[in-house]
mmCIF file of C-alpha atoms in Angstrom:
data_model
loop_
_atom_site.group_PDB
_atom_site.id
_atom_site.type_symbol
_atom_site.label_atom_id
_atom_site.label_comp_id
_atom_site.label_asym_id
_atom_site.label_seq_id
_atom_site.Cartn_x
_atom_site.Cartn_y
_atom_site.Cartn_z
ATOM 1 C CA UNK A 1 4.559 -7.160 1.191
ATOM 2 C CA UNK A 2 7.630 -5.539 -0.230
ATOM 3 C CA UNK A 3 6.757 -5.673 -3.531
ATOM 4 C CA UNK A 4 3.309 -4.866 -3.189
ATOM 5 C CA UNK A 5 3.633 -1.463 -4.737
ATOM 6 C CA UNK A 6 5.297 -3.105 -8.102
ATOM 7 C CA UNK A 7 1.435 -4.049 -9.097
ATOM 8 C CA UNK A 8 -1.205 -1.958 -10.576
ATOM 9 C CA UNK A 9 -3.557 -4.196 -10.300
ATOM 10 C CA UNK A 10 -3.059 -4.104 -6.413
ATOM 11 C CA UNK A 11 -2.817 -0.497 -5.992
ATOM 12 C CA UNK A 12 -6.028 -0.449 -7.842
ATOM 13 C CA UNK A 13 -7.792 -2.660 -5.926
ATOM 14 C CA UNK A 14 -6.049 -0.933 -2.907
ATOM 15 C CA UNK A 15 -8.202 2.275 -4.403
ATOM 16 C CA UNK A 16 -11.297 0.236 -4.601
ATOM 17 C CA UNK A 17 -11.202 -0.764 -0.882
ATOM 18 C CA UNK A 18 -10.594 2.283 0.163
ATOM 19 C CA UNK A 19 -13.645 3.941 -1.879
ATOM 20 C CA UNK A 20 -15.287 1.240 -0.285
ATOM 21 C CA UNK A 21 -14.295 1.703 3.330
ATOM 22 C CA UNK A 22 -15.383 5.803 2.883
ATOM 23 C CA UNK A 23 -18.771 5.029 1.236
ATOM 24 C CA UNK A 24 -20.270 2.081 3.245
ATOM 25 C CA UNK A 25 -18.131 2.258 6.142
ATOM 26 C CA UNK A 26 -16.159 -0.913 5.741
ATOM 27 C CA UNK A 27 -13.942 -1.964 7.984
ATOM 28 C CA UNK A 28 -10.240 -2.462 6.852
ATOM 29 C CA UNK A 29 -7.734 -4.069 8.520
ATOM 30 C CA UNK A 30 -4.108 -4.179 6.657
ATOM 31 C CA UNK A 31 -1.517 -7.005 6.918
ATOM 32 C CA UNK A 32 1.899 -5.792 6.348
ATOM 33 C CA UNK A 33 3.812 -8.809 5.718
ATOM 34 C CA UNK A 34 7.519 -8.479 6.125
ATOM 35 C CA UNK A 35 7.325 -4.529 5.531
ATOM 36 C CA UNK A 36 7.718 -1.701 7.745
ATOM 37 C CA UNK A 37 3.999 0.724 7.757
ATOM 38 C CA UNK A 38 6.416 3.148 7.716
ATOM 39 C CA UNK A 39 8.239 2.118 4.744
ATOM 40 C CA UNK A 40 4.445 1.815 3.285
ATOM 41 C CA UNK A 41 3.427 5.193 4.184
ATOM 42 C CA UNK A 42 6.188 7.334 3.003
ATOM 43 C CA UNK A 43 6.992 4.617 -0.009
ATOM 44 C CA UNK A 44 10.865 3.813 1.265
ATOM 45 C CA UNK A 45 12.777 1.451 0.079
ATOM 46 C CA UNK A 46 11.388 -0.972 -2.032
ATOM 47 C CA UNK A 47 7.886 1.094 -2.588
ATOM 48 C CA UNK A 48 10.507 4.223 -3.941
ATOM 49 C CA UNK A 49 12.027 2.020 -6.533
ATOM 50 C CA UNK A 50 8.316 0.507 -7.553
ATOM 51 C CA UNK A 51 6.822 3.602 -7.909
ATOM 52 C CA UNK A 52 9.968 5.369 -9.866
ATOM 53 C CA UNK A 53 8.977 2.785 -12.427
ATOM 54 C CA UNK A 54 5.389 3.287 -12.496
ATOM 55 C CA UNK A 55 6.310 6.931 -13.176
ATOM 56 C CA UNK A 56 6.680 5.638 -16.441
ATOM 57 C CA UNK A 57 3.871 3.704 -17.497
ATOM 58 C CA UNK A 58 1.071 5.260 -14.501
ATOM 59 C CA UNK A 59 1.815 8.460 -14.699
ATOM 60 C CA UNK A 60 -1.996 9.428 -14.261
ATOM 61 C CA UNK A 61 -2.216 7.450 -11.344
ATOM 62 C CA UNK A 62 1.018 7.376 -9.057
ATOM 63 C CA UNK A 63 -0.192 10.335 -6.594
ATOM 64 C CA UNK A 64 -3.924 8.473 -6.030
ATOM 65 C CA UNK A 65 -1.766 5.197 -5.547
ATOM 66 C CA UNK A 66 0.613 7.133 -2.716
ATOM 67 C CA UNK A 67 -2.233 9.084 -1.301
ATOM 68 C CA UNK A 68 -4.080 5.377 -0.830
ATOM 69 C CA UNK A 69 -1.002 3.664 0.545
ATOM 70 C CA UNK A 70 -0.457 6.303 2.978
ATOM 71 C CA UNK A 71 -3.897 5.941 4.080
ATOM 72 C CA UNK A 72 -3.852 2.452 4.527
ATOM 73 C CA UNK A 73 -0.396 2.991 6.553
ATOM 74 C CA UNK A 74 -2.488 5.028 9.331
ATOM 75 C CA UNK A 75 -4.678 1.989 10.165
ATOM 76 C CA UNK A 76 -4.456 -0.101 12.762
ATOM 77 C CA UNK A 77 -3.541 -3.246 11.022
ATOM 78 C CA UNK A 78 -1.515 -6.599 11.681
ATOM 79 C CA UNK A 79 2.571 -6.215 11.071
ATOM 80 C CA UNK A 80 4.348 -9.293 10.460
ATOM 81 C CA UNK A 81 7.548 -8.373 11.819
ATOM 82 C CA UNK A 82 6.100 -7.552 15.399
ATOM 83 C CA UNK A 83 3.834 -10.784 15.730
ATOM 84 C CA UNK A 84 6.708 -13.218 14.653
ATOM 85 C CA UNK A 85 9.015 -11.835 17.722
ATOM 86 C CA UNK A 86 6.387 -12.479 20.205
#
C-alpha cells in the first residue's frame, strides 16, 4: 500500500520473507494495493518521504529495507490498479 514503507515492523517482516523465499524456496507473490511496483521499486513518492524519515531513527537498516523492496518489486505479483480496470 502507499504507506507500507512508513512501518518497520513491515519492512522487517518484508526481510524475513524474503530470507525465507532464498533459503527454502518459498514462493512469494506481492499485492500492491493502490501503488505503482514502480513507485515500490525505486521508493517514489510516498516510499521517498517514508524512508527520509526512517533515515532518522533506522539508519542501520534503510539500505536492507530498499534492497528488499526492490526485490519484491521484480516479482510477478497482483497490482490493484490493473485488476480494478478490468
Amino acid at each position: 500500500s502507499k504507506h507500507y514503507a512508513s512501518s518497520s515492523w513491515c519492512l522487517d517482516e518484508l526481510t524475513e520473507i524474503l530470507k525465507c523465499k532464498k533459503e527454502y524456496g518459498r514462493e512469494v507473490i506481492p499485492v500492491f494495493y493502490e501503488v505503482d511496483p514502480s513507485d515500490v521499486r525505486q521508493q517514489r513518492n510516498s516510499y521517498e518521504k517514508d524512508f527520509a524519515k526512517h533515515q532518522e531513527r533506522n539508519r542501520g537498516k534503510v539500505d536492507e529495507w530498499k534492497a528488499a523492496l526492490s526485490q519484491v518489486a521484480g516479482l510477478s505479483g497482483w497490482h490493484s490498479q490493473v485488476t480494478s480496470n478490468h
